Short mmCIF file of C-alpha atoms in Angstrom, two decimals:
data_model
loop_
_atom_site.label_atom_id
_atom_site.label_comp_id
_atom_site.label_asym_id
_atom_site.label_seq_id
_atom_site.Cartn_x
_atom_site.Cartn_y
_atom_site.Cartn_z
CA UNK A 16 -52.00 26.66 69.65
CA UNK A 17 -52.54 29.06 66.57
CA UNK A 18 -55.71 31.36 66.95
CA UNK A 19 -59.30 30.14 65.62
CA UNK A 20 -62.29 31.43 65.73
CA UNK A 21 -65.30 29.23 67.15
CA UNK A 22 -67.64 27.95 64.05
CA UNK A 23 -71.04 30.33 63.82
CA UNK A 24 -72.80 28.43 65.73
CA UNK A 25 -70.96 28.96 69.14
CA UNK A 26 -69.79 32.70 67.48
CA UNK A 27 -74.05 33.43 67.71
CA UNK A 28 -74.21 32.04 70.90
CA UNK A 29 -71.64 34.13 72.41
CA UNK A 30 -73.05 37.34 70.50
CA UNK A 31 -76.50 36.12 71.89
CA UNK A 32 -74.79 36.72 75.56
CA UNK A 33 -72.82 39.68 74.86
CA UNK A 34 -76.03 41.67 73.73
CA UNK A 35 -77.36 41.01 76.82
CA UNK A 36 -74.17 43.72 78.46
CA UNK A 37 -75.79 46.20 80.11
CA UNK A 38 -75.82 50.22 78.54
CA UNK A 39 -76.44 53.49 79.13
CA UNK A 40 -80.55 53.58 78.51
CA UNK A 41 -79.92 50.71 77.04
CA UNK A 42 -78.83 52.40 73.87
CA UNK A 43 -76.53 49.10 73.13
CA UNK A 44 -74.18 51.71 71.09
CA UNK A 45 -71.51 48.58 69.49
CA UNK A 46 -71.00 46.98 66.53
CA UNK A 47 -69.19 43.50 66.23
CA UNK A 48 -67.50 42.30 62.71
CA UNK A 49 -66.23 38.63 62.09
CA UNK A 50 -62.69 39.28 60.25
CA UNK A 51 -61.04 35.94 58.61
CA UNK A 52 -59.42 35.26 62.65
CA UNK A 53 -60.76 37.58 65.22
CA UNK A 54 -63.63 39.18 66.34
CA UNK A 55 -64.12 43.39 66.37
CA UNK A 56 -65.84 45.54 68.50
CA UNK A 57 -66.51 49.01 67.35
CA UNK A 58 -68.38 51.76 68.85
CA UNK A 59 -71.76 52.94 67.37
CA UNK A 60 -71.82 56.49 67.62
CA UNK A 61 -75.28 56.53 66.06
CA UNK A 62 -76.29 55.46 69.12
CA UNK A 63 -74.65 58.47 71.19
CA UNK A 64 -76.80 60.11 73.51
CA UNK A 65 -75.46 64.13 73.64
CA UNK A 66 -77.32 65.48 76.43
CA UNK A 67 -77.25 62.61 78.65
CA UNK A 68 -73.39 61.35 77.75
CA UNK A 69 -71.61 64.54 76.37
CA UNK A 70 -68.11 62.96 75.51
CA UNK A 71 -69.17 59.50 74.48
CA UNK A 72 -67.51 58.30 77.95
CA UNK A 73 -70.75 56.44 78.82
CA UNK A 74 -70.90 54.90 75.24
CA UNK A 75 -67.39 53.94 75.77
CA UNK A 76 -68.12 51.96 78.91
CA UNK A 77 -71.03 50.16 77.68
CA UNK A 78 -69.10 48.74 74.56
CA UNK A 79 -66.87 47.52 77.68
CA UNK A 80 -69.38 45.43 79.30
CA UNK A 81 -70.36 43.82 75.90
CA UNK A 82 -66.66 43.13 75.21
CA UNK A 83 -66.47 41.95 78.56
CA UNK A 84 -69.74 39.78 78.34
CA UNK A 85 -68.47 38.49 75.16
CA UNK A 86 -65.31 37.08 76.47
CA UNK A 87 -67.23 35.36 79.65
CA UNK A 88 -69.63 33.74 76.98
CA UNK A 89 -66.66 32.53 74.96
CA UNK A 90 -65.18 30.93 78.33
CA UNK A 91 -67.93 29.51 78.94
CA UNK A 92 -68.40 28.07 75.55
CA UNK A 93 -64.63 26.91 76.13
CA UNK A 94 -62.74 29.51 74.20
CA UNK A 95 -60.29 31.60 75.47
CA UNK A 96 -59.93 35.08 74.42
CA UNK A 97 -56.79 37.32 74.59
CA UNK A 98 -57.72 41.00 73.90
CA UNK A 99 -56.17 43.61 72.04
CA UNK A 100 -58.20 47.07 73.37
CA UNK A 101 -57.94 50.19 71.11
CA UNK A 102 -55.85 49.02 68.10
CA UNK A 103 -55.56 51.38 65.81
CA UNK A 104 -55.21 55.35 66.59
CA UNK A 105 -56.40 55.89 63.09
CA UNK A 106 -60.07 54.06 63.81
CA UNK A 107 -60.82 55.24 67.29
CA UNK A 108 -64.32 53.75 66.79
CA UNK A 109 -62.38 50.29 66.71
CA UNK A 110 -62.09 49.78 70.58
CA UNK A 111 -60.80 46.10 70.67
CA UNK A 112 -60.25 43.01 69.12
CA UNK A 113 -60.40 39.53 70.19
CA UNK A 114 -58.48 36.19 69.00
CA UNK A 115 -59.21 33.19 70.13
CA UNK A 116 -58.11 29.65 71.38
CA UNK A 117 -60.27 26.15 72.50
CA UNK A 118 -60.10 25.73 76.33
CA UNK A 119 -61.76 23.75 78.53
CA UNK A 120 -64.27 25.72 81.07
CA UNK A 121 -63.65 25.73 84.66
CA UNK A 122 -66.83 25.87 87.06
CA UNK A 123 -66.33 29.57 87.61
CA UNK A 124 -66.52 29.76 84.00
CA UNK A 125 -69.89 28.80 83.76
CA UNK A 126 -71.16 29.85 86.29
CA UNK A 127 -70.35 33.77 85.19
CA UNK A 128 -72.11 32.94 81.83
CA UNK A 129 -74.89 31.64 83.56
CA UNK A 130 -75.06 34.67 85.01
CA UNK A 131 -75.27 37.06 82.02
CA UNK A 132 -79.11 35.47 81.91
CA UNK A 133 -79.54 36.13 85.00
CA UNK A 134 -78.42 39.90 85.62
CA UNK A 135 -80.96 43.13 84.79
CA UNK A 136 -80.91 46.35 86.25
CA UNK A 137 -83.11 46.33 89.61
CA UNK A 138 -84.32 50.24 89.93
CA UNK A 139 -86.62 49.48 92.64
CA UNK A 140 -85.78 49.40 96.71
CA UNK A 141 -83.98 47.10 97.76
CA UNK A 142 -84.55 44.95 101.52
CA UNK A 143 -82.96 45.99 104.80
CA UNK A 144 -80.88 43.23 104.91
CA UNK A 145 -76.93 44.49 105.19
CA UNK A 146 -74.60 42.92 102.23
CA UNK A 147 -72.40 40.76 103.89
CA UNK A 148 -68.63 42.51 103.51
CA UNK A 149 -67.10 39.82 102.42
CA UNK A 150 -69.70 40.25 99.36
CA UNK A 151 -68.13 43.46 98.56
CA UNK A 152 -64.78 42.56 99.14
CA UNK A 153 -65.21 39.52 96.09
CA UNK A 154 -66.82 41.80 94.04
CA UNK A 155 -64.61 44.71 94.20
CA UNK A 156 -61.67 42.72 93.98
CA UNK A 157 -63.31 40.48 90.95
CA UNK A 158 -63.50 43.91 88.76
CA UNK A 159 -60.04 44.92 90.22
CA UNK A 160 -58.53 42.73 87.62
CA UNK A 161 -59.51 44.82 84.89
CA UNK A 162 -57.41 47.81 85.08
CA UNK A 163 -59.81 49.54 86.88
CA UNK A 164 -60.62 49.92 90.54
CA UNK A 165 -63.98 49.54 93.06
CA UNK A 166 -64.44 51.87 95.72
CA UNK A 167 -67.09 51.65 98.79
CA UNK A 168 -68.83 54.39 99.74
CA UNK A 169 -68.92 54.71 102.97
CA UNK A 170 -72.11 55.80 104.99
CA UNK A 171 -69.55 58.92 105.82
CA UNK A 172 -69.74 59.81 102.27
CA UNK A 173 -73.02 59.21 100.87
CA UNK A 174 -74.42 62.53 102.21
CA UNK A 175 -71.69 64.30 99.45
CA UNK A 176 -72.99 61.80 97.08
CA UNK A 177 -76.12 62.49 97.07
CA UNK A 178 -75.67 66.20 96.67
CA UNK A 179 -74.21 65.40 93.37
CA UNK A 180 -77.33 63.08 92.71
CA UNK A 181 -79.75 65.46 93.34
CA UNK A 182 -78.53 68.49 91.66
CA UNK A 183 -77.82 66.33 88.44
CA UNK A 184 -81.47 65.56 88.70
CA UNK A 185 -82.42 69.37 89.39
CA UNK A 186 -80.57 70.53 86.54
CA UNK A 187 -82.07 67.58 84.15
CA UNK A 188 -85.43 68.34 85.35
CA UNK A 189 -84.72 71.73 83.59
CA UNK A 190 -83.27 70.83 80.36
CA UNK A 191 -85.60 70.53 77.43
CA UNK A 192 -83.60 68.84 75.28
CA UNK A 193 -82.00 66.20 77.90
CA UNK A 194 -86.10 65.34 78.10
CA UNK A 195 -86.85 65.12 75.14
CA UNK A 196 -83.47 62.44 74.57
CA UNK A 197 -84.84 60.82 77.72
CA UNK A 198 -88.38 60.26 76.43
CA UNK A 199 -86.91 59.00 72.99
CA UNK A 200 -84.98 56.37 75.29
CA UNK A 201 -87.18 55.45 77.77
CA UNK A 202 -90.79 54.53 78.57
CA UNK A 203 -90.74 52.20 75.96
CA UNK A 204 -93.21 49.82 74.85
CA UNK A 205 -92.14 46.52 72.74
CA UNK A 206 -88.94 48.26 70.97
CA UNK A 207 -85.51 45.90 70.74
CA UNK A 208 -83.72 49.00 73.06
CA UNK A 209 -84.14 51.68 75.37
CA UNK A 210 -85.09 51.39 78.85
CA UNK A 211 -89.10 50.04 78.54
CA UNK A 212 -91.64 51.27 80.91
CA UNK A 213 -92.79 48.05 82.52
CA UNK A 214 -88.86 48.11 84.04
CA UNK A 215 -88.44 51.26 85.72
CA UNK A 216 -90.51 52.39 89.10
CA UNK A 217 -91.70 56.07 89.83
CA UNK A 218 -89.06 58.35 90.80
CA UNK A 219 -88.24 58.94 94.71
CA UNK A 220 -86.78 62.09 95.03
CA UNK A 221 -87.19 61.63 99.13
CA UNK A 222 -84.40 58.49 99.00
CA UNK A 223 -81.00 58.98 100.38
CA UNK A 224 -79.44 58.29 97.17
CA UNK A 225 -82.35 58.88 94.22
CA UNK A 226 -81.88 57.24 91.41
CA UNK A 227 -82.71 58.85 87.29
CA UNK A 228 -85.97 59.65 86.35
CA UNK A 229 -87.15 57.79 83.33
CA UNK A 230 -90.45 58.55 81.54
CA UNK A 231 -93.57 56.95 81.46
CA UNK A 232 -92.40 54.46 84.85
CA UNK A 233 -94.90 51.12 85.36
CA UNK A 234 -92.91 48.94 87.70
CA UNK A 235 -94.17 48.79 91.03
CA UNK A 236 -91.88 49.46 93.94
CA UNK A 237 -91.25 47.86 97.20
CA UNK A 238 -92.82 49.81 100.16
CA UNK A 239 -90.97 52.54 101.47
CA UNK A 240 -88.32 51.04 104.20
CA UNK A 241 -84.68 50.90 104.76
CA UNK A 242 -82.88 50.29 102.08
CA UNK A 243 -79.64 48.23 103.28
CA UNK A 244 -78.01 48.62 99.25
CA UNK A 245 -74.55 49.52 99.50
CA UNK A 246 -72.82 51.85 96.37
CA UNK A 247 -69.91 51.23 94.91
CA UNK A 248 -67.82 53.29 92.32
CA UNK A 249 -65.66 51.84 89.36
CA UNK A 250 -62.89 54.05 88.70
CA UNK A 251 -59.77 54.09 87.03
CA UNK A 252 -56.42 55.97 87.42
CA UNK A 253 -56.79 57.72 83.60
CA UNK A 254 -59.78 58.62 81.51
CA UNK A 255 -59.11 58.33 77.84
CA UNK A 256 -61.19 55.54 75.73
CA UNK A 257 -58.48 52.50 77.06
CA UNK A 258 -59.12 53.11 80.62
CA UNK A 259 -62.71 54.09 80.03
CA UNK A 260 -63.27 50.51 78.00
CA UNK A 261 -61.32 48.90 81.01
CA UNK A 262 -64.30 50.57 83.35
CA UNK A 263 -66.91 49.21 81.16
CA UNK A 264 -64.94 45.45 81.67
CA UNK A 265 -64.61 45.89 85.19
CA UNK A 266 -68.38 47.37 86.08
CA UNK A 267 -69.60 44.22 84.02
CA UNK A 268 -67.43 41.63 85.93
CA UNK A 269 -68.70 43.22 89.12
CA UNK A 270 -72.38 42.76 88.46
CA UNK A 271 -72.02 39.44 86.85
CA UNK A 272 -70.55 38.49 90.20
CA UNK A 273 -72.71 40.07 92.54
CA UNK A 274 -75.64 37.99 90.45
CA UNK A 275 -74.08 34.78 90.80
CA UNK A 276 -73.68 35.75 94.49
CA UNK A 277 -77.67 36.08 94.29
CA UNK A 278 -77.62 40.29 94.92
CA UNK A 279 -79.50 42.51 92.53
CA UNK A 280 -77.71 45.32 91.15
CA UNK A 281 -78.64 48.67 89.28
CA UNK A 282 -75.77 51.00 87.73
CA UNK A 283 -76.26 54.80 88.03
CA UNK A 284 -74.48 57.36 86.34
CA UNK A 285 -76.95 60.53 85.79
CA UNK A 286 -74.30 62.84 87.58
CA UNK A 287 -71.27 61.22 85.67
CA UNK A 288 -72.32 63.55 82.40
CA UNK A 289 -71.66 66.48 84.20
CA UNK A 290 -68.21 67.75 84.25
CA UNK A 291 -68.69 69.80 87.49
CA UNK A 292 -70.43 66.93 89.51
CA UNK A 293 -68.27 64.37 87.89
CA UNK A 294 -65.24 66.65 89.37
CA UNK A 295 -67.34 66.78 93.22
CA UNK A 296 -67.41 63.17 93.26
CA UNK A 297 -63.90 62.33 92.25
CA UNK A 298 -62.74 64.77 94.89
CA UNK A 299 -65.27 63.78 97.48
CA UNK A 300 -65.41 60.49 97.31
CA UNK A 301 -62.80 59.38 95.62
CA UNK A 302 -60.22 61.71 97.07
CA UNK A 303 -58.51 63.59 94.07
CA UNK A 304 -57.48 60.12 93.17
CA UNK A 305 -59.19 57.91 90.56
CA UNK A 306 -61.69 59.32 87.51
CA UNK A 307 -65.48 57.75 88.56
CA UNK A 308 -66.46 55.89 85.42
CA UNK A 309 -69.92 53.73 86.92
CA UNK A 310 -71.70 53.81 89.98
CA UNK A 311 -73.30 50.63 91.68
CA UNK A 312 -75.83 50.21 93.28
CA UNK A 313 -75.91 46.45 95.32
CA UNK A 314 -78.06 44.50 97.02
CA UNK A 315 -81.26 42.11 98.00
CA UNK A 316 -84.37 41.85 96.70
CA UNK A 317 -87.67 42.44 99.58
CA UNK A 318 -89.10 39.38 99.93
CA UNK A 319 -92.16 38.79 97.85
CA UNK A 320 -91.17 40.83 95.34
CA UNK A 321 -92.38 39.60 91.63
CA UNK A 322 -89.74 39.05 89.04
CA UNK A 323 -88.71 42.00 86.98
CA UNK A 324 -89.79 41.81 83.09
CA UNK A 325 -87.04 40.85 81.16
CA UNK A 326 -85.60 44.22 79.32
CA UNK A 327 -85.18 44.01 75.29
CA UNK A 328 -82.01 43.50 73.33
CA UNK A 329 -81.12 43.71 69.72
CA UNK A 330 -80.71 40.62 67.76
CA UNK A 331 -77.66 39.47 66.57
CA UNK A 332 -78.26 40.17 63.09
CA UNK A 333 -78.92 43.78 64.23
CA UNK A 334 -75.58 44.20 66.04
CA UNK A 335 -73.01 42.42 63.80
CA UNK A 336 -71.28 43.67 60.08
CA UNK A 337 -70.48 41.73 57.34
#
């Protein structure tokens, strides 16, 4: 069947879902272009965070998540997507092209599309209820289909991961340039991008695996208790842009699958922006067999926790060229 793009209304709906993808500091560092017979995804390097993400690795991973969100949205709307990744070496910011053909959506397509609207980054403590091992296997196997691998961090390795996370936090706390960048992109009120104050709880340096400290936190956290979150590392065999893009797709699949199962999720990447700490995680947690791209915390929301506020997103017009 010949390739044909959906009509403008369908494309706008799909783009509106694609902008819901997670991204480093909610920078939403992507641009979309509608050509005659394809969609094109570009990295928006004007939204690069040089202190948080020195080599633009997290930027490309974020674009991979947007690519996957677009594929899921199109599938739910009745269109199969064929993706060509990094199609033009002379245009490194062109990360992928998508061609489409009509296709009847399956129940699984519709469920995963619905998860786009439900998924949020929950930085609060999770409940003390264990995540079933079957759920961990499900989210991992689903994500593995995208050219990346998902590794569960067992309790015996968490101390090594925690050491890298605390070291990253300590370094960042003493880095004025990083702190200026953090303030510029977090603690926001009424902005269509960045991390809102209302979505970040106060830092918890005493936690077993502490998360990133953001500016002006204003989200109430659960009372201190046993947090039974599980930790997953999305990793790849290589580390060029193509692998990083695939890692973003795999991370998105993991997050949406977990959401569909009723789990809460949060991406954690602070130590991965520091080459030596990323290398430590590669060696200690992945046994020097793969490159860590994202870390994801999954678990259950404590009973009676209030719903998270919706995080802002740019409009379709803001991310669409031409």
